[in-house]
XYZ file of C-alpha atoms in Angstrom:
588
model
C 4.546 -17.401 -19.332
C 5.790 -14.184 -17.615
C 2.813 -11.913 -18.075
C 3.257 -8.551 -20.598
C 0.841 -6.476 -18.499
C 3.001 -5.932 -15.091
C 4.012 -3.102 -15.191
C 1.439 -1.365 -17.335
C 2.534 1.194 -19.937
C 0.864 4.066 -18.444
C 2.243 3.277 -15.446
C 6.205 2.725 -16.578
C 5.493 6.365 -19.096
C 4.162 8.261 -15.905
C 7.352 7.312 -14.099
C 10.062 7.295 -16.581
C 10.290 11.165 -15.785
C 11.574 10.423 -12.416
C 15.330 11.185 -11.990
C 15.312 12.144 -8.098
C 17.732 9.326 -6.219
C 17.175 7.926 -3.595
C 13.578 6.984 -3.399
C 12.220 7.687 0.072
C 8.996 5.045 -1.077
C 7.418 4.139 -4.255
C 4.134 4.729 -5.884
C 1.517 2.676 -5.582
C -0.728 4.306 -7.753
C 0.655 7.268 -9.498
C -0.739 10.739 -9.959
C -0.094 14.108 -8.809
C -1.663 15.943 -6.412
C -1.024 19.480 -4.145
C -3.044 19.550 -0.326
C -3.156 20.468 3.088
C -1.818 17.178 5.103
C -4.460 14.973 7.419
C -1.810 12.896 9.718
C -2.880 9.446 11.531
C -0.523 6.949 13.012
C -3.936 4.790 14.455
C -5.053 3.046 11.666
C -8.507 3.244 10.366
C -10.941 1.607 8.825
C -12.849 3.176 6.157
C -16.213 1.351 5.826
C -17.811 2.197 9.351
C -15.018 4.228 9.924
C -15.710 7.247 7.031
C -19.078 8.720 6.242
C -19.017 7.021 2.457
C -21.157 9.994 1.334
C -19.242 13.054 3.055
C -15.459 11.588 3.790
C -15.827 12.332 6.924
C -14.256 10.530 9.976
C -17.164 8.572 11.689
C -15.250 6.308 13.639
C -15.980 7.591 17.610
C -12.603 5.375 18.778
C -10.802 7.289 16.474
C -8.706 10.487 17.183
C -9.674 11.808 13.717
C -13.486 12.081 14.688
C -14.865 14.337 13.139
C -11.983 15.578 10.550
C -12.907 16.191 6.580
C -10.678 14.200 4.145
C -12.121 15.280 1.551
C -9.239 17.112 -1.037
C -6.718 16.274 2.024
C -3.501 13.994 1.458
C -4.556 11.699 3.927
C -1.146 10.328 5.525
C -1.997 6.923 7.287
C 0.085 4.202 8.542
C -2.401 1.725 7.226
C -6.038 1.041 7.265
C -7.289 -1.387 10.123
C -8.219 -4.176 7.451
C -11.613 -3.943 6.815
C -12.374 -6.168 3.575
C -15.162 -3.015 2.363
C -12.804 0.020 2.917
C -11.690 -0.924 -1.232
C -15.675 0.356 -1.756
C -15.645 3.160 0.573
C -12.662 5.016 -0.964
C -14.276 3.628 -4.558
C -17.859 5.320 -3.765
C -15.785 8.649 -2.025
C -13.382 8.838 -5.394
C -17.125 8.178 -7.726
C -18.739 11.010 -5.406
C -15.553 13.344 -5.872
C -15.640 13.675 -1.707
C -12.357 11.656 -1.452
C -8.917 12.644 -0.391
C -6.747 14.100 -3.170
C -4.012 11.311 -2.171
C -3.386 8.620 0.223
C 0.318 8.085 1.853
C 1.010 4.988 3.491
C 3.762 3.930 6.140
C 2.784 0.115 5.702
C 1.256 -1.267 2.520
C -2.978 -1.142 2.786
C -3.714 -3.564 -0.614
C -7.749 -3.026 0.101
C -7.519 0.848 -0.334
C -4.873 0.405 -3.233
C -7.692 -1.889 -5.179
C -10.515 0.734 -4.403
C -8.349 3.079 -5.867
C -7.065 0.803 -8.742
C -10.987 0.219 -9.804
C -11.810 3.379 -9.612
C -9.664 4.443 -12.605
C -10.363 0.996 -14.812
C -14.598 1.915 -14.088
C -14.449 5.783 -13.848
C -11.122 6.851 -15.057
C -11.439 8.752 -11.565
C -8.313 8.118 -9.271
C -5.462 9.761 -6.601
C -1.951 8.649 -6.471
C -1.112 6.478 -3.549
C 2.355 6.420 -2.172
C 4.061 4.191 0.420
C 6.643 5.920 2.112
C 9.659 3.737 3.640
C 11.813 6.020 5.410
C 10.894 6.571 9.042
C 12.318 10.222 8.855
C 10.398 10.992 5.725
C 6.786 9.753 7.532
C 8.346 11.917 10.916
C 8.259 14.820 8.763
C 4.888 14.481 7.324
C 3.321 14.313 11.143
C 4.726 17.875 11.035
C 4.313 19.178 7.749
C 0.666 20.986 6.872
C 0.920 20.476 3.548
C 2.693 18.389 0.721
C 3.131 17.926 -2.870
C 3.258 14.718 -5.401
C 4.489 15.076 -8.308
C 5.996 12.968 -11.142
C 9.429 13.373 -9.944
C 8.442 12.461 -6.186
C 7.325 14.045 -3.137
C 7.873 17.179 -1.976
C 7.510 18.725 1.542
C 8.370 22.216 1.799
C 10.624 23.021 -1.067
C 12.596 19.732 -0.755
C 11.882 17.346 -3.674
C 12.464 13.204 -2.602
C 12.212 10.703 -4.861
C 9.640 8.001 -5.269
C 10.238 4.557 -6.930
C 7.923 2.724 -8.872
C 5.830 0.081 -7.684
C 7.580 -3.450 -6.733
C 8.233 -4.612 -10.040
C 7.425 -8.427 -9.302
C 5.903 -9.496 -12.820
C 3.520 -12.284 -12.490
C 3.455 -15.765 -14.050
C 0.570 -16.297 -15.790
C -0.653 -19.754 -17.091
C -2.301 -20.055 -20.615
C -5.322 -19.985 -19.630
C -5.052 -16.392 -17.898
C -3.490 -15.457 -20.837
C -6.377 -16.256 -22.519
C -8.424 -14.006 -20.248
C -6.031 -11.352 -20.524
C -6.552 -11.528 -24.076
C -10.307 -11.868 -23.890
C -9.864 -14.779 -26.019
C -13.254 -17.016 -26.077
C -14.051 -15.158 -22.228
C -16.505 -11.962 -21.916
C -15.287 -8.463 -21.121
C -15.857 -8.936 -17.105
C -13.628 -11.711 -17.291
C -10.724 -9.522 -19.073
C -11.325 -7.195 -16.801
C -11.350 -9.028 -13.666
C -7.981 -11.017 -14.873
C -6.293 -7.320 -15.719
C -6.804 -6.301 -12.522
C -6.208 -9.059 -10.104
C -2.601 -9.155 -12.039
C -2.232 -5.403 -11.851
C -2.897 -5.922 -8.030
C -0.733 -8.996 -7.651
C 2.674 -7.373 -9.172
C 1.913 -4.360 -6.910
C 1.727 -6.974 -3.895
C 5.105 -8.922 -5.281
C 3.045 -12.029 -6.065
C 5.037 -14.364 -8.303
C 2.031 -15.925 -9.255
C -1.962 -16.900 -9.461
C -3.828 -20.045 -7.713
C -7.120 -21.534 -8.266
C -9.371 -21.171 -5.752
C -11.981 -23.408 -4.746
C -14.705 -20.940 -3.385
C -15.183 -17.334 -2.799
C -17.225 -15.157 -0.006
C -18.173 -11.854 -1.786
C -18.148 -8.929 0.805
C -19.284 -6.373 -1.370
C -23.060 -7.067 -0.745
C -23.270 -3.992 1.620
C -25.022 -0.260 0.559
C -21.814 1.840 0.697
C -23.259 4.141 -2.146
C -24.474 4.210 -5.920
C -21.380 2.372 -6.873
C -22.657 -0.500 -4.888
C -25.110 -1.705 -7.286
C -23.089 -0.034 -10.608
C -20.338 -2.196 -10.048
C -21.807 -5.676 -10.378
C -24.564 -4.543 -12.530
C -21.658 -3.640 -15.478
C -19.859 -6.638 -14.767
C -23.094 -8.141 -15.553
C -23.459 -6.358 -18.695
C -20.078 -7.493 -19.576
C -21.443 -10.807 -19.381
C -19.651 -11.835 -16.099
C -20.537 -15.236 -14.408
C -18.626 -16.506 -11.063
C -16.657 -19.935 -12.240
C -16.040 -21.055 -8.574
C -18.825 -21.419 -5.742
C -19.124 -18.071 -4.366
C -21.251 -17.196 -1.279
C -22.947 -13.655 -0.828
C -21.997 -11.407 2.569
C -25.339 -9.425 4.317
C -27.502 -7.105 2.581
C -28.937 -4.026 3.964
C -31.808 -5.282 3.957
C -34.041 -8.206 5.140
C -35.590 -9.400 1.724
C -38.003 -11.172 3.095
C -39.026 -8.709 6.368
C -38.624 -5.085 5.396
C -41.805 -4.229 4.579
C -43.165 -5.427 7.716
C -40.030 -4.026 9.558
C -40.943 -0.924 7.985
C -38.105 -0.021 6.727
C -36.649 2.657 3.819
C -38.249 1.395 1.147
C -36.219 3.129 -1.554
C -32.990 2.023 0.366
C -34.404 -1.539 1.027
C -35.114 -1.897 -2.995
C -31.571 -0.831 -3.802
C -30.068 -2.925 -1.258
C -32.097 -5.987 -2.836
C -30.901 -5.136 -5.810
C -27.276 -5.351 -5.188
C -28.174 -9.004 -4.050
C -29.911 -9.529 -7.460
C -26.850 -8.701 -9.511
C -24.578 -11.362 -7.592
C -27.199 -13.921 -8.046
C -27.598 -12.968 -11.489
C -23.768 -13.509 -11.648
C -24.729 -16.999 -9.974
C -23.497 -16.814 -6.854
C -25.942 -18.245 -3.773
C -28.136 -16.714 -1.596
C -26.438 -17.380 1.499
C -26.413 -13.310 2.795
C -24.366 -14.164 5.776
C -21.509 -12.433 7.142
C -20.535 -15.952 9.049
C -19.951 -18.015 5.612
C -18.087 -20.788 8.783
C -21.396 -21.584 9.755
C -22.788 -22.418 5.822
C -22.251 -26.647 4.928
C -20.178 -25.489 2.305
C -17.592 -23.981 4.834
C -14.000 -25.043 3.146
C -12.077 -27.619 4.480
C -8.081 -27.333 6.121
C -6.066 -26.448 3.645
C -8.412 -25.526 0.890
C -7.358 -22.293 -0.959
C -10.002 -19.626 -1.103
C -10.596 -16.211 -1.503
C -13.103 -14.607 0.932
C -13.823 -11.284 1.905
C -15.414 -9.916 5.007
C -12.845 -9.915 7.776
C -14.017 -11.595 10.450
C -14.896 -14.507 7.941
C -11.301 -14.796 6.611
C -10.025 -14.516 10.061
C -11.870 -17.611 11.271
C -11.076 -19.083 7.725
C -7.524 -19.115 8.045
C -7.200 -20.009 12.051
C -10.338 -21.903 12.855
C -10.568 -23.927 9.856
C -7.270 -23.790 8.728
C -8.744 -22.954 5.206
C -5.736 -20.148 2.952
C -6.862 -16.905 2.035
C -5.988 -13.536 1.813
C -7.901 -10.748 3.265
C -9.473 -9.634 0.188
C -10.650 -6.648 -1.111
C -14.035 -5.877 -1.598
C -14.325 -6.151 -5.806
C -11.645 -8.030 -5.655
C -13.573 -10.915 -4.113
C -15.763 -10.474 -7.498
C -13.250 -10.273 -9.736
C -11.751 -13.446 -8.557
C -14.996 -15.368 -8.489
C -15.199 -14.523 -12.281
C -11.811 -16.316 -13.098
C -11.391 -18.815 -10.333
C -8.083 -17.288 -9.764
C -6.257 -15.311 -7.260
C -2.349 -13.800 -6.448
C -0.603 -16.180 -4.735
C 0.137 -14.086 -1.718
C 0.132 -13.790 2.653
C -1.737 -16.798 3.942
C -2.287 -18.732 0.890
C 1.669 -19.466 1.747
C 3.169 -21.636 4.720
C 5.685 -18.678 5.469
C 2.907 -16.462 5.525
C 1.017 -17.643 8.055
C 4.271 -17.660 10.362
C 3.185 -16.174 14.164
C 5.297 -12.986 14.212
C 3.847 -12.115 17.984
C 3.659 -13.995 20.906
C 1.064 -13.416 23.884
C 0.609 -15.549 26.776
C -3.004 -14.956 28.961
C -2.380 -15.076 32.313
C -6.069 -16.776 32.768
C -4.896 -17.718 36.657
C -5.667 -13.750 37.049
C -9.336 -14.426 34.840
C -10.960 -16.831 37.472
C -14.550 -17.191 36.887
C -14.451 -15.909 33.510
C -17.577 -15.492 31.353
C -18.021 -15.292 27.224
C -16.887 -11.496 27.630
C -13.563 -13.350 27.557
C -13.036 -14.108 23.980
C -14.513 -11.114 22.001
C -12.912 -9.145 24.483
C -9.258 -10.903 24.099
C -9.917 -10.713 20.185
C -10.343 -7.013 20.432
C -7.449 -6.197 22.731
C -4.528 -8.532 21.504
C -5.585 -7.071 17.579
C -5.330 -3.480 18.428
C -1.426 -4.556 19.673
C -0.303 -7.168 16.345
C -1.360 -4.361 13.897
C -0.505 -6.359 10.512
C 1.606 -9.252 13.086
C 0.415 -12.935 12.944
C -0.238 -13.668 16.769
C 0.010 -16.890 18.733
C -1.729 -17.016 21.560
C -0.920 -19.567 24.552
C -2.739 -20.261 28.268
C -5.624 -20.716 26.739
C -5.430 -24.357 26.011
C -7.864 -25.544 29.263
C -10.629 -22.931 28.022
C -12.734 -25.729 25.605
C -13.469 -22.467 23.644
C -16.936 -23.531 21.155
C -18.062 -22.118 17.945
C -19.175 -18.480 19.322
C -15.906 -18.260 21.282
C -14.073 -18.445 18.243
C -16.459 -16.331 16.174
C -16.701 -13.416 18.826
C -12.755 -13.525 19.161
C -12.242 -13.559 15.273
C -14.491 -10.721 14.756
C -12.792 -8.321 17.437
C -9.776 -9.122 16.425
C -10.278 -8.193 12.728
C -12.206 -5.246 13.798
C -8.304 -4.172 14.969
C -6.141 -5.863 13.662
C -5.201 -6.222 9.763
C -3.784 -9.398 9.851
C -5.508 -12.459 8.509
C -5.392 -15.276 10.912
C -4.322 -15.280 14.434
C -2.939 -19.106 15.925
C -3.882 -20.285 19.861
C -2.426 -23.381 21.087
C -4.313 -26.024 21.796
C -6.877 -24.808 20.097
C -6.617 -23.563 16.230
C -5.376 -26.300 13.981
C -1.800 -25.182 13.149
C -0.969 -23.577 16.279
C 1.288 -26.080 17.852
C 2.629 -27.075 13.946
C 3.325 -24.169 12.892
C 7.014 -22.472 12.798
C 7.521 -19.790 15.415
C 10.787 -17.915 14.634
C 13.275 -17.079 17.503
C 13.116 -13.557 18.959
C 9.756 -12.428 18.123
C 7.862 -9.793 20.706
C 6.352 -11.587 23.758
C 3.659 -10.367 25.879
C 1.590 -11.255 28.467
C -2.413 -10.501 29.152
C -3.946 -10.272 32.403
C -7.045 -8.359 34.277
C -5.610 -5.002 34.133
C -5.235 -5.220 30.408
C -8.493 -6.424 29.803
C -10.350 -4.429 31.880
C -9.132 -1.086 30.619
C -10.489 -2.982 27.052
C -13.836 -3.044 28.575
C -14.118 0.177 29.924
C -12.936 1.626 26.046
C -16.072 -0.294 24.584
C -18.802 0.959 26.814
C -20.266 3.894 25.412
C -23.577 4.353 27.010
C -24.522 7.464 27.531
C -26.532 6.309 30.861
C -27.794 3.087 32.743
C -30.813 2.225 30.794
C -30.815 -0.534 27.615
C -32.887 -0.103 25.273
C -32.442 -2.543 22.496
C -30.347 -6.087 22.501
C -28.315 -6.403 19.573
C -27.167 -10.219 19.088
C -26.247 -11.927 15.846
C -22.909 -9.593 14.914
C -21.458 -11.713 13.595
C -24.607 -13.812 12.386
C -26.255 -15.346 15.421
C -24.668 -19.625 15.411
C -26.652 -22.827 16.231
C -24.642 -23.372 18.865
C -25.374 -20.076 20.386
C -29.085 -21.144 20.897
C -28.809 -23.972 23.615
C -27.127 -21.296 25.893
C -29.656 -18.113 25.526
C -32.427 -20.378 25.827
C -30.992 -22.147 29.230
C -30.526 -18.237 30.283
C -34.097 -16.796 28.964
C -35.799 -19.833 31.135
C -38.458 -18.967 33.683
C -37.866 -14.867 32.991
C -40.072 -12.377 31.366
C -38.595 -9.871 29.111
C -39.614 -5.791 29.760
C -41.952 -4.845 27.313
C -40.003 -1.810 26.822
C -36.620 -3.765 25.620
C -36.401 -5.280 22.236
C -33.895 -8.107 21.626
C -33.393 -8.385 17.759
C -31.332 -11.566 16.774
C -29.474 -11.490 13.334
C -28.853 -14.478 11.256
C -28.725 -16.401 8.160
C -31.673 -17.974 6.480
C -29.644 -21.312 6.417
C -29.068 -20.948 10.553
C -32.777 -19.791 11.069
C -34.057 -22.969 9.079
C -31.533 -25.220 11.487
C -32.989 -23.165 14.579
C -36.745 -23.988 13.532
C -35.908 -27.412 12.508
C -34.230 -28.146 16.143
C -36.851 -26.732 18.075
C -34.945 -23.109 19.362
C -37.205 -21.013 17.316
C -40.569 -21.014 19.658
C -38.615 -20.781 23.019
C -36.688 -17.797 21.813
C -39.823 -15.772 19.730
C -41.868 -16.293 22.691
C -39.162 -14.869 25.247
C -40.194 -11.896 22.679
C -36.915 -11.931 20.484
C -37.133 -10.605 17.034
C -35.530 -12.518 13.892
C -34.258 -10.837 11.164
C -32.318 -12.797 8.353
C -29.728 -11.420 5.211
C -28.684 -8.177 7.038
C -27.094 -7.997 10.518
C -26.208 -5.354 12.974
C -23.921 -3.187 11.089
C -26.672 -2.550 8.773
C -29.508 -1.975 10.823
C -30.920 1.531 11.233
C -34.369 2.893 12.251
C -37.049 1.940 12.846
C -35.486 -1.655 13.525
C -33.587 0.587 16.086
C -36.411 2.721 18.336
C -36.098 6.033 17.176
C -36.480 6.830 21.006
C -33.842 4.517 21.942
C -30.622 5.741 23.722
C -28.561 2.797 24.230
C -27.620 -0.750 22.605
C -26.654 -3.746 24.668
C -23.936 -5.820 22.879
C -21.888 -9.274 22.976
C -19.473 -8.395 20.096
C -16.969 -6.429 20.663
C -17.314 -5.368 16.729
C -20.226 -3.945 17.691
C -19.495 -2.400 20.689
C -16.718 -0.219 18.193
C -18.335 0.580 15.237
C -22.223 0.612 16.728
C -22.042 4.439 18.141
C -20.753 5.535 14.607
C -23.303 3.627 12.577
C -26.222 3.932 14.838
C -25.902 7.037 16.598
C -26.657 5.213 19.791
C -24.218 4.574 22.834
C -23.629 1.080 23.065
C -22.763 -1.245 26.120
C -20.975 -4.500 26.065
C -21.091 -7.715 28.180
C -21.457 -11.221 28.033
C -24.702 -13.493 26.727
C -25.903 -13.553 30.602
C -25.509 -9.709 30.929
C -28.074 -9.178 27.341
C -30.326 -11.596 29.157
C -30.516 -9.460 32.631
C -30.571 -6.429 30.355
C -33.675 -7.276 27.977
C -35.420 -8.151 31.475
C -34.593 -5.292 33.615
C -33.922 -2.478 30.850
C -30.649 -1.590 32.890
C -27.004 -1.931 32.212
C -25.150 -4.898 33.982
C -23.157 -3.801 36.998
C -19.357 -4.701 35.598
C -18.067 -8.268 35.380
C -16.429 -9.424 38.851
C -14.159 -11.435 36.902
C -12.860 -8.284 35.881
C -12.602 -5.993 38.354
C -13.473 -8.048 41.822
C -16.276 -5.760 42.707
């Protein structure tokens, strides 16, 4: 049946009042709100991108650095796609530190839910507009401050219109209506089924699909609301009814008192855990689900947060989801159900970009190649579906395809990328005529390079691998490169993994070799979660092989960071110096 719910009353009575024609955008969320304008047209991400305690631009990459947002009207073309921006703006809006409204050139649905959850759990929230005239968003790069009001939106004394949000309803089967209802289903489950049909009729979803498995991303310590959230879902009696998988902790729960670590921070952290298994989801903790046995199959329909994981989801293993929403991952694990919407549809996982590398100019090329392609080629699709061609001689593995997946979501918003010869529907899939071609060479990725190195001198201090979680197939290689060399006593290389990769590692004999090279293991966190002491509090500089890290590492550590390939960490953790650049790069 067509569901009663889209559009919610309060939503149709809040915009009934508006007469002003013609709409320059529509609400997303309404509300009214009067500030000084904060103007971006580089998207951001929130989580590891804003201080989730101060609102703060963290982001070093980022022109913003530095800037308040904070009772601003933050006007942003769109966030950069990062599944845990929904908690970020959540915690900021629970903390009362968050912008007083978000404007939008392109539709963000992850800040939109943050927002949207925020009101259903705390009846705290800040209207959200999407603005579709390109004079209108022109005007607010200029403007220093606006106003939203019932009627619209209003820059200087000139009042524009806003419509109401796309007024898709959604078709609901009987059994959601039976959730919706709370009819023989607990209060999380009513809850969880309001919202994720509130969220699909603002995305223009026609309708809800089973899912056969869900990654929850919002594991991580953003703030208090990180452990409120699932723990009143819990006392609402929710339960996942699909297989769900848990994302990394902040914490090793097996390791952190010997790591030393916060222990007030380490116990909250384990507690967020707690709640999700509590909910009965498993304690996988890994922020590479692809490398679990229950990894879905092509064509299964899922719903997975954590961005990298959904981008290797949908073009690796050809699995369908959505990137989705922290809390919105939860909410569909507790109904098995989620908007049919983006890549869960053929048309929407159309290439809408086209890229050929010219890999004649790459000769010689190392592992740098892929995380470094991933990175470059998402910070040009923006929200565009890429397929990627001259890469079909390159045999890429497992950690290729993770490291590219991982630097391309740490740009890029879309959900899946396609490169023939390599990802499952890339030479099946329809390309449409016309779309934007362009081509990838040394230059190109050699300025990339240079943008990720930000040590502040020569020395290494620390190896960071395992961001993503660490693979089994990345063992055979470090251990060929560690052979017959002595690590400096005054580098530490800290590997992050899963338990269920660490068990494989032990069982196939890659443990030893590696622990005596003097590698440290730490399981159900990873990189982007570790602080001191797990990072010297002397230390100066990180040496990476994600470009994931490489970005968001200076903002979350407070360390410069440098980036190479597998045999550069290697020579690194020996020598405690920086690689000289990659020849393959820049012929030195």
């Amino acid at each position: 049946m067509r569901s009663e719910t889209v559009p919610l009353r309060r939503l149709q009575a809040f915009l009934d009042e508006s007469t002003a024609r013609p709409p320059i955008g529509r609400f997303l969320v309404p509300g009214t709100a009067a500030a000084d304008i904060v103007f971006s047209d580089t998207p951001i991400s929130f989580m590891m991108g804003v201080n989730s305690e101060t609102g703060v631009v963290m982001d070093k990459h980022h022109p913003l650095i530095g800037v308040p947002l904070q009772g601003k009207a933050f006007a942003l073309r769109k966030g950069r796609g990062s599944c845990a921006s929904s908690a970020v703006i959540l915690e900021l809006l629970y903390l009362g530190k968050a912008p007083s409204a978000l404007i939008f050139r392109e539709m963000d649905p992850i800040l939109v839910l943050g927002v949207l959850l925020a009101g259903a759990l705390y009846s705290k929230s800040i209207p959200v507009v999407l603005i579709e005239d390109d004079t209108v968003w022109e005007r607010l790069s200029k403007a220093e401050s606006c106003k939203i009001t019932s009627k619209g939106l209003m820059i200087g004394d000139e009042l524009m219109s806003l419509d109401r949000p796309y007024s898709q309803s959604v078709e609901t089967s009987p059994e959601d209506d039976r959730m919706l209802r709370g009819e023989g289903y607990d209060l999380a489950t009513q809850m969880a089924m309001e919202l994720i049909v509130e969220f699909a009729s603002i995305q223009g979803a026609k309708d809800l699909t089973n899912v056969s498995q869900v990654h929850i991303d919002a594991c991580c310590l953003v703030g208090q609301t990180s452990l409120l959230v699932p723990q009143r879902l819990l006392e609402l009696g929710g339960r996942v009814r699909v297989p769900a998988t848990c994302n990394s902790l902040d914490v090793d729960r097996q390791r952190w008192r010997a790591l030393g670590t916060d222990p007030d921070v380490s116990q909250f952290a384990s507690k967020i855990g707690d709640a999700y298994l509590a909910m009965g989801a498993s304690m996988s903790f890994t922020c590479a689900p692809y490398l679990l046995d229950s990894k879905p199959q092509q064509g299964d329909q899922i719903a997975w947060g954590e961005s990298n994981a959904v981008a290797f989801a949908n073009s690796v293993l050809g699995a369908r989801t959505q990137k989705y929403p922290d809390y919105l991952d939860v909410l569909i694990a507790l109904t098995g159900r989620a908007p049919v919407m983006g890549c869960h549809l053929d048309e929407g996982r159309q290439p809408t970009m086209s890229f050929h590398i010219n890999t004649g100019e790459l000769a010689g090329f190392d592992d740098s190649l892929f995380p470094l392609l991933g990175y470059h080629i998402g910070s040009l699709v923006g929200g565009d579906i890429p397929i990627i061609s001259g890469l079909e001689n390159s045999s890429p593995g497992v950690p290729d395809l993770k490291a590219f997946s991982a630097g391309f979501a740490t740009t890029s918003s879309a959900a899946m990328f396609h490169i023939r010869g390599v990802t499952p529907e890339a030479d099946t899939v329809v390309v449409p005529k016309g779309i934007p071609e362009m081509s990838i060479g040394r230059r190109e990725l050699a300025e990339t390079w240079l943008q990720l190195q930000s040590a502040k001198n020569d020395t290494i201090d620390i190896i960071a691998l395992g961001n993503p979680h660490f693979a089994l197939e990345e063992f055979p290689r470090l251990i060929n490169l560690i052979k017959n060399k002595t690590k400096s006593p005054n580098v530490a290389m800290v590997i992050t993994t899963s338990r269920f990769v660490y068990e494989k590692t032990e069982q196939a004999g890659y443990l030893d070799v590696v622990v005596k090279f003097g590698a440290q293991f730490i399981t159900d966190t990873c990189w982007c979660m570790l602080k001191e002491p797990v990072i010297p509090p002397k230390a100066q500089n990180i040496m990476t092989i994600s470009a994931k890290y490489a970005h968001y590492g200076p903002g979350v550590s407070g360390r410069g960071v440098a980036f190479g390939s597998l045999a550069d960490a290697v020579e690194a953790a020996c020598t405690g110096t920086r690689p000289v650049a990659p020849t393959w790069l820049f012929g030195l």
